[in-house]
Coordinates of C-alpha atoms in Angstrom, one line a residue:
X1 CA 75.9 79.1 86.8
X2 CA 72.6 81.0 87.4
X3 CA 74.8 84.8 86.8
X4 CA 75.7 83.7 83.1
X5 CA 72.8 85.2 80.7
X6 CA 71.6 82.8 77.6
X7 CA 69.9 84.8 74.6
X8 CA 67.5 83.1 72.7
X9 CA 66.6 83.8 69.4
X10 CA 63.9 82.9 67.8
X11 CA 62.6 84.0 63.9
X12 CA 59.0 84.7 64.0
X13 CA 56.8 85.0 60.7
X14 CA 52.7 84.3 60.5
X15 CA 52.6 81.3 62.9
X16 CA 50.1 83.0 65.1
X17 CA 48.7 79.2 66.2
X18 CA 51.7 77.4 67.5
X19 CA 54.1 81.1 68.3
X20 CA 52.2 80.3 72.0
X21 CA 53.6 76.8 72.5
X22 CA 57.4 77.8 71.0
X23 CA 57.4 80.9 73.2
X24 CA 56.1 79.1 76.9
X25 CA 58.0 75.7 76.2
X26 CA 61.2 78.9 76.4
X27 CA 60.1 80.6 79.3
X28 CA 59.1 77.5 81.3
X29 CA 62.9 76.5 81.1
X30 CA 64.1 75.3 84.7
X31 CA 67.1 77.4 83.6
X32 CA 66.0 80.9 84.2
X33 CA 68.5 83.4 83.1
X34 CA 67.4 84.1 79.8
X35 CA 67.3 86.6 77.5
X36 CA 64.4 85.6 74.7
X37 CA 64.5 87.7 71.7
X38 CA 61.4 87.4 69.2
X39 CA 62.4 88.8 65.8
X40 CA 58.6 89.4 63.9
X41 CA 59.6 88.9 60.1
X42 CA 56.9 91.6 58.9
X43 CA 54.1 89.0 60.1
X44 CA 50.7 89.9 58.1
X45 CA 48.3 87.7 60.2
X46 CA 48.2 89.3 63.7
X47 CA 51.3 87.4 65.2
X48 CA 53.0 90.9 65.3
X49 CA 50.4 91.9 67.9
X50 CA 50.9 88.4 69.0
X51 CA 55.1 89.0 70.0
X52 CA 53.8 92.3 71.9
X53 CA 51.1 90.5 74.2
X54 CA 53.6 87.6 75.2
X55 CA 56.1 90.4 76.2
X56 CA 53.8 91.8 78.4
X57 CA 53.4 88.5 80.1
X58 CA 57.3 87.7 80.5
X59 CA 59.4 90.7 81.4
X60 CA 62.5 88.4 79.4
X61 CA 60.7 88.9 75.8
X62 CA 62.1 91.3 73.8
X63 CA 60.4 91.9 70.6
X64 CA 61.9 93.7 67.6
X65 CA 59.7 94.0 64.6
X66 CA 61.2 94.3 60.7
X67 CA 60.1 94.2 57.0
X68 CA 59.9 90.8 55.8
X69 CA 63.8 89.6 55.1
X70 CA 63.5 86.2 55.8
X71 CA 64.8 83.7 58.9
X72 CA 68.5 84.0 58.3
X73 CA 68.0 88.2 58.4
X74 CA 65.8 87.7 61.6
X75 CA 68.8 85.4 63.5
X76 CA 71.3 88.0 62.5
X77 CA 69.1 90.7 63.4
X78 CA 68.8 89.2 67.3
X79 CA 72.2 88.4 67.3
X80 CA 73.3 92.2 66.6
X81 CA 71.6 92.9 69.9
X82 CA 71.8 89.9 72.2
X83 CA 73.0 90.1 75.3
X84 CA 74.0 86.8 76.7
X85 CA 77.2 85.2 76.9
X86 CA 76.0 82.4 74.9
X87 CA 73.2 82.3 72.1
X88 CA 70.5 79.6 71.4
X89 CA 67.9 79.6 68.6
X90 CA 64.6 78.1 68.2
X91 CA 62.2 77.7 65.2
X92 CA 58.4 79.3 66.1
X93 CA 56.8 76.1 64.7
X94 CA 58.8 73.9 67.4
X95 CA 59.2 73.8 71.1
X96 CA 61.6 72.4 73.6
X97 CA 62.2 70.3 76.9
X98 CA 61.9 72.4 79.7
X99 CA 65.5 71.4 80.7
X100 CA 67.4 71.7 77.2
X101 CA 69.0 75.0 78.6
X102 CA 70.3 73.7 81.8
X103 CA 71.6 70.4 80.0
X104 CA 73.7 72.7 77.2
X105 CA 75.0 75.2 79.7
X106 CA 75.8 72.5 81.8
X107 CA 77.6 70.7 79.0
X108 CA 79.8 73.5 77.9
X109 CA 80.5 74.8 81.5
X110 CA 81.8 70.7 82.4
X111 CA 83.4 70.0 79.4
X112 CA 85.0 73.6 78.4
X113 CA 83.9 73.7 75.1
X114 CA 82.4 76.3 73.4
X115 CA 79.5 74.8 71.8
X116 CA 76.8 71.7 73.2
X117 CA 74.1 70.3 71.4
X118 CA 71.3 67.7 72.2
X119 CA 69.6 65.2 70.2
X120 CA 66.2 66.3 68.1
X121 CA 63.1 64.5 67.5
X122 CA 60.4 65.3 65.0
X123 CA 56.6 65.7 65.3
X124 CA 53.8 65.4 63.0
X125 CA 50.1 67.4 62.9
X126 CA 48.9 64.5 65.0
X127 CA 51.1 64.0 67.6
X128 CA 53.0 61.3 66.2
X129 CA 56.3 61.0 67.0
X130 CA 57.8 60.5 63.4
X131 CA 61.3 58.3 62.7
X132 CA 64.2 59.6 65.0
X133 CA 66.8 61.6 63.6
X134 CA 70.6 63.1 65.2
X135 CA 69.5 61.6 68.8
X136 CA 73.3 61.5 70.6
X137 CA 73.3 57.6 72.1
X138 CA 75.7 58.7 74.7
X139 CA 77.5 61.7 75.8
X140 CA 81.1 62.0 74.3
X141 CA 83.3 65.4 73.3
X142 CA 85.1 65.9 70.3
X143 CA 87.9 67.8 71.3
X144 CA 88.8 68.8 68.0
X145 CA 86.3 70.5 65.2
X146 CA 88.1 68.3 62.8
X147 CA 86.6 65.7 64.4
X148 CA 82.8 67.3 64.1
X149 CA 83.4 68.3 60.7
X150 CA 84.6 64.8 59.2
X151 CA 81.0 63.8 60.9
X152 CA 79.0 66.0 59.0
X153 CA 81.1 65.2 55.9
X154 CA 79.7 61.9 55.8
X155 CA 76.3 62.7 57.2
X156 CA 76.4 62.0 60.8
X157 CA 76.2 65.1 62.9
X158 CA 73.7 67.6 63.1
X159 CA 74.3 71.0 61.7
X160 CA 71.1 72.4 63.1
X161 CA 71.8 75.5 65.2
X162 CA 68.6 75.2 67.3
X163 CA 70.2 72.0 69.0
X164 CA 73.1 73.8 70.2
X165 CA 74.3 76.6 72.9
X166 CA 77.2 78.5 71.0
X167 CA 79.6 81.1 72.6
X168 CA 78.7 84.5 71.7
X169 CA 82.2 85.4 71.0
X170 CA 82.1 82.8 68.1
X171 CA 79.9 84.8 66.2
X172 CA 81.4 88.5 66.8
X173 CA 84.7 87.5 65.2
X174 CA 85.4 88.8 62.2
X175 CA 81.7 89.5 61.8
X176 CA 81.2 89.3 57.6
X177 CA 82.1 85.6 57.8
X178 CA 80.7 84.8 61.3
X179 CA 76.2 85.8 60.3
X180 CA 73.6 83.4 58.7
X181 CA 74.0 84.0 55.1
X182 CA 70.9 85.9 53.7
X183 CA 69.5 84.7 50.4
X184 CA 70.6 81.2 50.6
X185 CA 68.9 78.1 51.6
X186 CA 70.7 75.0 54.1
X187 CA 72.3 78.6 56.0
X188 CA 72.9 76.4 59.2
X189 CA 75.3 74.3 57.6
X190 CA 77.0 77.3 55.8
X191 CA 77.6 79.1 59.2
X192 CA 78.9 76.1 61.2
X193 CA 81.3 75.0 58.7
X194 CA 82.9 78.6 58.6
X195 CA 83.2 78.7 62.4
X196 CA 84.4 75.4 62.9
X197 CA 88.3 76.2 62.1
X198 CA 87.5 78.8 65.2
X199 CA 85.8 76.7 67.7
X200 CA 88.2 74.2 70.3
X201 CA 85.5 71.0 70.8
X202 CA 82.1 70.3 71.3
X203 CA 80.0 68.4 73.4
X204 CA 77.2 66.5 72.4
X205 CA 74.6 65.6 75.1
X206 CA 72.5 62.6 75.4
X207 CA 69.1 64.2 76.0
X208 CA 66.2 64.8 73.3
X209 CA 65.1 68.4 74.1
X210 CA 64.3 70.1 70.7
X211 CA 61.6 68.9 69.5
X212 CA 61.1 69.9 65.5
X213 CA 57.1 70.1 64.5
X214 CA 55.7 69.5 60.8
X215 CA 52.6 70.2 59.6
X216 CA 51.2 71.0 56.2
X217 CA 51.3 74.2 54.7
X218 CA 54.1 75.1 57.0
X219 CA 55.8 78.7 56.0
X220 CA 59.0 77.3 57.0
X221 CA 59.3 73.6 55.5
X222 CA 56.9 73.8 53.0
X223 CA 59.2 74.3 49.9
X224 CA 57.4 75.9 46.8
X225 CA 59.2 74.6 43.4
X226 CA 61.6 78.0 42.8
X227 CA 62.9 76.8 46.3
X228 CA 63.0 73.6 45.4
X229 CA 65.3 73.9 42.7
X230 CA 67.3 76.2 45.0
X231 CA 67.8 74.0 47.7
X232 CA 69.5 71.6 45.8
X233 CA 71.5 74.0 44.1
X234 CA 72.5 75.4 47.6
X235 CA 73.4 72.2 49.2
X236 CA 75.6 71.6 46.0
X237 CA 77.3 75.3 46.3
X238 CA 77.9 74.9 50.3
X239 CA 80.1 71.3 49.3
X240 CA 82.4 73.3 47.1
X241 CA 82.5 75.8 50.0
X242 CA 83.4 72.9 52.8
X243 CA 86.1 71.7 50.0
X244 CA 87.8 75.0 49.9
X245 CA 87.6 74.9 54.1
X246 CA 89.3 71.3 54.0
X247 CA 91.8 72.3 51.3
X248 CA 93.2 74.9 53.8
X249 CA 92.1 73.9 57.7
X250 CA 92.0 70.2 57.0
X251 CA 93.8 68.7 54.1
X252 CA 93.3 65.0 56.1
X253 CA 89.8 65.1 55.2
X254 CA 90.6 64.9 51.6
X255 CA 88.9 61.5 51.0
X256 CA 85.6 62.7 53.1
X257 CA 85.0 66.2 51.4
X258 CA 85.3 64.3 47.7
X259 CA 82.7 61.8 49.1
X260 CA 80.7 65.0 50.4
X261 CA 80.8 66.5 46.9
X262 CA 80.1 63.6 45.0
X263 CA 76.7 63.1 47.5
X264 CA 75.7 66.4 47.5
X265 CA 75.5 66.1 43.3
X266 CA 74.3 62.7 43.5
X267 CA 71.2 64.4 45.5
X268 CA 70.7 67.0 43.3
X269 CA 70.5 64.5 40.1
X270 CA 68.2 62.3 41.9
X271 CA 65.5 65.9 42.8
X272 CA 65.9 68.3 40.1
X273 CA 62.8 68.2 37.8
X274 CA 63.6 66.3 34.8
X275 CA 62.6 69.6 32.5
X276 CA 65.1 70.9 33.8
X277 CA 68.0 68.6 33.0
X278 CA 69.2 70.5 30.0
X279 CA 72.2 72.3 28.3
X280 CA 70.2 75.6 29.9
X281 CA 70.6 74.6 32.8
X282 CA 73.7 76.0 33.9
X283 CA 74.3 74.2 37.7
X284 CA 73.3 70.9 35.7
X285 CA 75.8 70.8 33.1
X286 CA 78.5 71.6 35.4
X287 CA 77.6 68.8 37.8
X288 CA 77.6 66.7 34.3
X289 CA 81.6 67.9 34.2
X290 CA 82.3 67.5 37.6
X291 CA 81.1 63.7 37.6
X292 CA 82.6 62.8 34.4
X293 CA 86.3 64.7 35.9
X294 CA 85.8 62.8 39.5
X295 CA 84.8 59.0 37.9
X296 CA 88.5 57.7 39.3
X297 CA 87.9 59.2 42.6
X298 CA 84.3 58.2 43.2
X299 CA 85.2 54.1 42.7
X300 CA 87.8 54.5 44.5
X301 CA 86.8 56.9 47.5
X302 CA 86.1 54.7 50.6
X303 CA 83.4 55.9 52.0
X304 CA 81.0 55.7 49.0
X305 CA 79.1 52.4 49.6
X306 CA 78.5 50.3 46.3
X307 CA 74.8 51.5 45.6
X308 CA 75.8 55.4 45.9
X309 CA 79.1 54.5 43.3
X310 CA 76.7 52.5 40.9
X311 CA 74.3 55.6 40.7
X312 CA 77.4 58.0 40.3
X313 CA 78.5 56.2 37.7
X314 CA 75.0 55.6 35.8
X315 CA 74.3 59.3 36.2
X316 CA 77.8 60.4 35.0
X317 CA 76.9 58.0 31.7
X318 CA 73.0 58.5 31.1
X319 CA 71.7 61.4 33.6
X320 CA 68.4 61.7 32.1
X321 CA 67.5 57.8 31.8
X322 CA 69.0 57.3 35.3
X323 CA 66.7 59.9 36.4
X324 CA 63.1 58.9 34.6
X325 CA 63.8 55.6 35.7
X326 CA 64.1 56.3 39.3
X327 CA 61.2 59.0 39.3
X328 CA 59.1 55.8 37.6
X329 CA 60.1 53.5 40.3
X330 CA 59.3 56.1 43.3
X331 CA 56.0 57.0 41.8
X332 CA 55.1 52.7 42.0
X333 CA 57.0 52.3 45.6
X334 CA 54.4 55.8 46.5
X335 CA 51.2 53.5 44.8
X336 CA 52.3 50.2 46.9

């Protein structure tokens, strides 16, 4: 096991405080093999010089230095030049078990899978470990990406690629469709939805290795209102992209990618600033069509629960009262 080379990728942009933590918690892995590729984003507060000292400390850094492109440039960047047989990513603001390498490899090597992925916790400024999110209870394999993809259809799995070990050969494929897209927001779940009509099971491992860090002011959470707006437009965008996947790979899902679509809009309604919720507003009004064309299918769809149906159909009738009444009643449940 100990002859098969992991590259690690990680994005690195003005995080000169917490780059040290990301980059040791990598090399301190009890699996040793590894290939650890730091991409400096055009860093303007020292954390270039930063990537070029930790080299010098662990002769496994590589350190490639770019103009600022954003993350999804930087993964594609250290994928063009990886090495290994099998790639992992890591945000610079988080760190990781120092076994998460040896459990994945492990996992796909066992199971014959191309892809493994661990559970994920979140922690705050303080330490606090903060409500748990896509922690695996147990470990199972879905031997078909059907399987995984009806998951994230109704928000189960985890799309994050910094949970997972993936098969280099899944990404040098027919290479236009098989990169991060650039320019995008939610680019994880973008990615893995394209290569899931490609990939023959996944195994999901019971361990919490990654371990996701917020703070305040973050450069790569904190979401400024132009990004705001485009998240949710994104997120919108990527469920008529999953539909089109469905409609050709996985025409059984029909039922789950309508509930998908119907979520992803009901999200958007229940975020977008209410200024914006006008005939300008191009993404708005068609989301105002596509509820009012979908009301049959949204009662009836199965995996809707009542309150998500009741808001669909409120939103599809009055949008704008729905919407100042449900900022009004988070801004008291924010005061309580």
């Amino acid at each position: 096991m100990e002859e098969i080379l992991i590259s690690v990728i990680v994005p690195v942009y003005n995080i000169l405080e917490y780059l040290p933590r990301c980059v040791q918690s990598i090399c301190n892995q009890t699996y040793r093999n590894l290939e650890i590729i730091l991409v400096d984003d055009g860093s303007t507060d020292g954390t270039d010089l930063l990537c070029d000292q930790l080299a010098l400390k662990d002769s496994r850094i590589i350190v490639i230095h770019q103009e600022n492109g954003g993350s999804s440039q930087a993964r594609n960047r250290g994928i063009s030049i990886a090495r290994g047989a099998y790639l992992g990513f890591v945000d610079s603001d988080d760190y990781i078990s120092e076994r998460m390498y040896e459990h994945l490899l492990e996992g796909v090597l066992t199971s014959h899978v191309p892809i493994a992925q661990v559970g994920r916790d979140e922690i705050d400024d303080n330490g606090k470990t903060l409500p748990s999110v896509c922690i695996p209870p147990e470990r199972f394999v879905l031997s078909k990406s059907e399987d995984f993809l009806r998951e994230l259809l109704l928000h189960k799995g985890d799309t994050s690629f910094c949970t997972k070990l993936i098969a280099k050969e899944l990404f040098t494929k027919e290479q236009e469709e098989r990169r991060f897209p650039e320019g995008i927001l939610n680019e994880d779940f973008h990615l893995l939805v394209r290569m899931l009509p490609h990939i023959e099971g996944i195994v999901s491992l019971p361990y919490v290795d990654y371990h996701v860090f917020y703070r305040m002011g973050s450069n790569t959470r904190k979401v400024n209102r132009e990004d705001f707006s485009r998240v949710f437009e994104d997120i919108v965008d990527n469920a008529d992209m999953v539909y089109d996947i469905v409609n050709h790979w996985y025409p059984s899902l029909k039922q789950e990618v309508i509930r998908f679509g119907l979520f992803q809009r009901l999200d958007y309604l229940l975020h977008i600033p209410i200024s914006r919720m006008n005939g300008s507003n191009r993404k708005y009004v068609e989301i105002k069509k596509y509820l009012k064309s979908h009301i049959v299918m949204m009662i009836r769809n199965p995996y809707l629960n009542k309150r998500h149906k009741i808001y669909l159909l409120l939103f599809t009738i009055a949008p704008k009262t729905v919407r100042k009444v449900h900022y009004q009643k988070m801004k008291i449940r924010k005061q309580e």
